[in-house]
Each structure stands twice: as structure tokens, then as C-alpha cells.
PDB file of C-alpha atoms in Angstrom:
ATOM      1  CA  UNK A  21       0.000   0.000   0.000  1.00 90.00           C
ATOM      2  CA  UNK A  22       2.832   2.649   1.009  1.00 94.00           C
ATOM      3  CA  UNK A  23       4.288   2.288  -2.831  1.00 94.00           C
ATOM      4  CA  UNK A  24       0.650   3.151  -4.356  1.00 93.00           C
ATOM      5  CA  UNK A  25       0.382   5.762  -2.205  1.00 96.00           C
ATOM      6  CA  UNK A  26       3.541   6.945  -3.060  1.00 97.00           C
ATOM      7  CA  UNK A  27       2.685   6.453  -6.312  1.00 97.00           C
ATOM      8  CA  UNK A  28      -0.454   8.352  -6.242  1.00 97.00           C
ATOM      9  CA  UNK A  29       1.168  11.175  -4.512  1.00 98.00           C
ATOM     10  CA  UNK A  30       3.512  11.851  -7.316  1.00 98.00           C
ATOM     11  CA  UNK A  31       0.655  12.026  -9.733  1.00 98.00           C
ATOM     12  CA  UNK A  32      -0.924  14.451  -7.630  1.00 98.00           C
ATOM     13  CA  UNK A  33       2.187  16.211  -7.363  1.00 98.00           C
ATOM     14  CA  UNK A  34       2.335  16.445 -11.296  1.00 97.00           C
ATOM     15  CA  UNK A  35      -1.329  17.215 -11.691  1.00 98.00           C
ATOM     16  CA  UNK A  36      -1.340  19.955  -9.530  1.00 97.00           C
ATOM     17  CA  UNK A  37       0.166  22.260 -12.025  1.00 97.00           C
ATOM     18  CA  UNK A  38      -1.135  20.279 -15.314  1.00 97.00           C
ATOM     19  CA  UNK A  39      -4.415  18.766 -16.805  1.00 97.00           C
ATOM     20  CA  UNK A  40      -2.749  15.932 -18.713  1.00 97.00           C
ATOM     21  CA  UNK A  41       0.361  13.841 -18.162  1.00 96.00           C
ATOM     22  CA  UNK A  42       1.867  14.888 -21.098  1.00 96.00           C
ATOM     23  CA  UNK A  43       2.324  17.285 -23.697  1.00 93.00           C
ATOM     24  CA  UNK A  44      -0.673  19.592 -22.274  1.00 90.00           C
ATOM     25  CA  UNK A  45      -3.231  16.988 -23.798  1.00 96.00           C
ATOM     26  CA  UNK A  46      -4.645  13.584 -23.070  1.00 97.00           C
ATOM     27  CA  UNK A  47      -2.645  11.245 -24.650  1.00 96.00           C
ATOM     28  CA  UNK A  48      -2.139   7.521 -24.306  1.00 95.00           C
ATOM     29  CA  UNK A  49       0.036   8.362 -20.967  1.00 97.00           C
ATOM     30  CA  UNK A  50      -3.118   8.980 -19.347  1.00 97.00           C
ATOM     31  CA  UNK A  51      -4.557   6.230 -20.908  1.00 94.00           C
ATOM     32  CA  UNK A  52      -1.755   3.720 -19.444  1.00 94.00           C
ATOM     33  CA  UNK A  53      -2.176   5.079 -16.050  1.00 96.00           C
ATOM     34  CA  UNK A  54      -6.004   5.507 -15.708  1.00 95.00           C
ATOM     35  CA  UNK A  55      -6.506   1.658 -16.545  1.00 89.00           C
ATOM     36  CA  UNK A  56      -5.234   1.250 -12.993  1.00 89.00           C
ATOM     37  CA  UNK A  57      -5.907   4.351 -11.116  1.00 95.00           C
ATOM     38  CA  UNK A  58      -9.617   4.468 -11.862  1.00 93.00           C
ATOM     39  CA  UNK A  59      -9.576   1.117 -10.072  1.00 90.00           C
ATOM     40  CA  UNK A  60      -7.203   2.528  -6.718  1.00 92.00           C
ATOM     41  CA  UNK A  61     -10.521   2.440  -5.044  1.00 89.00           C
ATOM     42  CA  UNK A  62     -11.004  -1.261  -5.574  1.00 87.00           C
ATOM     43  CA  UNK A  63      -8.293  -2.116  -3.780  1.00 90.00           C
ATOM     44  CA  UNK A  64      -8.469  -0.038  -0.627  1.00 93.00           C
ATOM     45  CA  UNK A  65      -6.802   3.297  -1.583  1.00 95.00           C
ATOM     46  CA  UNK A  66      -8.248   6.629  -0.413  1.00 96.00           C
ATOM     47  CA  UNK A  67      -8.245   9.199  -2.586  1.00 96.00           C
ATOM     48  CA  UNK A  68     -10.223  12.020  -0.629  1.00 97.00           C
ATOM     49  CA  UNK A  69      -6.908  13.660  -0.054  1.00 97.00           C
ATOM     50  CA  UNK A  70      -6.100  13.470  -4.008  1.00 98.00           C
ATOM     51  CA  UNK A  71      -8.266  16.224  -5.497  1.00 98.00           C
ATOM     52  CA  UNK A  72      -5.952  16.878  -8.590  1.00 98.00           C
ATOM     53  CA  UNK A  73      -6.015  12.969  -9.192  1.00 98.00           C
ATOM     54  CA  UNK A  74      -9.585  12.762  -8.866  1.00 98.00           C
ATOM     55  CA  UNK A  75     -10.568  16.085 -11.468  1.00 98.00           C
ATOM     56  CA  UNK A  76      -8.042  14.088 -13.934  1.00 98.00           C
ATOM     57  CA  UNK A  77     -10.263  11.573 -13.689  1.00 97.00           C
ATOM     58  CA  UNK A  78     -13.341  12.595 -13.870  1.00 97.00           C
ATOM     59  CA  UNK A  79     -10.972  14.622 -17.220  1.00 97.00           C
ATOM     60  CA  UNK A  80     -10.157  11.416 -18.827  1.00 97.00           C
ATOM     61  CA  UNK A  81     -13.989   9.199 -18.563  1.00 95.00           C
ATOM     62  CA  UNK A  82     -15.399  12.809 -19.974  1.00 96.00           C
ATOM     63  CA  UNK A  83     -13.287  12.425 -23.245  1.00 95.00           C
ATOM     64  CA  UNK A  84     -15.463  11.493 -26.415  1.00 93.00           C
ATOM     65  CA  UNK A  85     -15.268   8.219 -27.037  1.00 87.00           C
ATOM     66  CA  UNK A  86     -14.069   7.091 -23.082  1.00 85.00           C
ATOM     67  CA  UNK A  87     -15.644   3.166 -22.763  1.00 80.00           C
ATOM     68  CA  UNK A  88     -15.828   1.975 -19.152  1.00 76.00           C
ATOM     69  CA  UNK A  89     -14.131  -1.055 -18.746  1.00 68.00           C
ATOM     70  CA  UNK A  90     -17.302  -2.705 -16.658  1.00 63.00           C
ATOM     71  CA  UNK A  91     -19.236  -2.719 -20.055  1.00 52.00           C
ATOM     72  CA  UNK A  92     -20.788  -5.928 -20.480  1.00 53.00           C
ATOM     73  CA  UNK A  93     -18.989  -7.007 -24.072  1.00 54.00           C
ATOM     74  CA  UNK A  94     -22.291  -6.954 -26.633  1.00 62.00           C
ATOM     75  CA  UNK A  95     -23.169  -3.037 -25.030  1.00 64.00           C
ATOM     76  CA  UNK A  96     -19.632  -2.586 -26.113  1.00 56.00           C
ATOM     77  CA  UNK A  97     -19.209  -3.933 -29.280  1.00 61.00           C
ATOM     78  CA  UNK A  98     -22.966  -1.178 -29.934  1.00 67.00           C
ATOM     79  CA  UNK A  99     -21.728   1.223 -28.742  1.00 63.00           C
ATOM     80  CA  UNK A 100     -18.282   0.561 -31.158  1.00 60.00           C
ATOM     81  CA  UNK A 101     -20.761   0.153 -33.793  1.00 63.00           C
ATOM     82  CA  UNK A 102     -22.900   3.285 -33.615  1.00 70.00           C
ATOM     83  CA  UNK A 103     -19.439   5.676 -32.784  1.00 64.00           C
ATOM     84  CA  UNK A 104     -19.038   6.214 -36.436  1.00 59.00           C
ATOM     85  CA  UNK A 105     -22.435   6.562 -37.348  1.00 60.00           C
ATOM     86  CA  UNK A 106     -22.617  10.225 -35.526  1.00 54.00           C
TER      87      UNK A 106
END
């Protein structure tokens, strides 16, 4: 637990003074590290005291396109189907 915590302190660090991880734009960085942060909560991790971890996010499942990973896998594949559609 003290490593994720650790862990999750450094991202709040860095978010405190940027929206993204890198480049100033969501990018697959914050892809890679919101498959397992989103989850933090799963296994036991507070994050009341990370605010700028939480707004990024509630940043990254806002952008177009964002699938949560608890879809069930024919609501995904519809929802793949109907994204070009518009």
C-alpha cells in the first residue's frame, strides 16, 4: 500500500500544475495510467486527499469516445458500432 500511495502522490504532485500527463493533452500516458488508477478504489486506496487525481479523472472518462471497462462485451461492441455513425 505505502508504494501506491507513493505512487499516487507523485501524480498528484504532477497534476497539480497540469491537466494531462503529457504534452498539455490527453494522450495515451493517461490512458496507461487511468486503466489502474480508476480502479485505486477497488483495492483499498483513499483518494479524498487526491483532489488533482480525482478532477483528472473525472478529465479522462469525460473524453469522447471514453468506454468503461465494466461494459458488459455486446453493449460494447454497440456502442463501437454506432461511434461512427454520428
Amino acid at each position: 500500500m505505502e508504494q501506491g500511495y507513493r505512487a499516487l502522490g507523485a501524480m498528484e504532485n504532477h497534476l497539480q500544475s497540469r491537466r494531462y500527463f503529457a504534452a498539455d493533452r490527453y494522450t495515451i500516458a493517461d490512458i496507461a495510467l487511468y486503466a489502474h488508477t480508476h480502479l485505486a478504489h477497488a483495492c483499498d486506496f483513499d483518494l479524498t486527499a487526491f483532489s488533482a487525481v480525482r478532477a483528472w479523472l473525472n478529465r479522462v472518462a469525460e473524453q469522447p469516445g471514453h468506454m468503461r471497462m465494466d461494459e458488459q462485451p455486446a453493449e460494447a461492441a454497440q456502442m463501437m458500432h454506432n461511434v461512427g455513425r454520428g
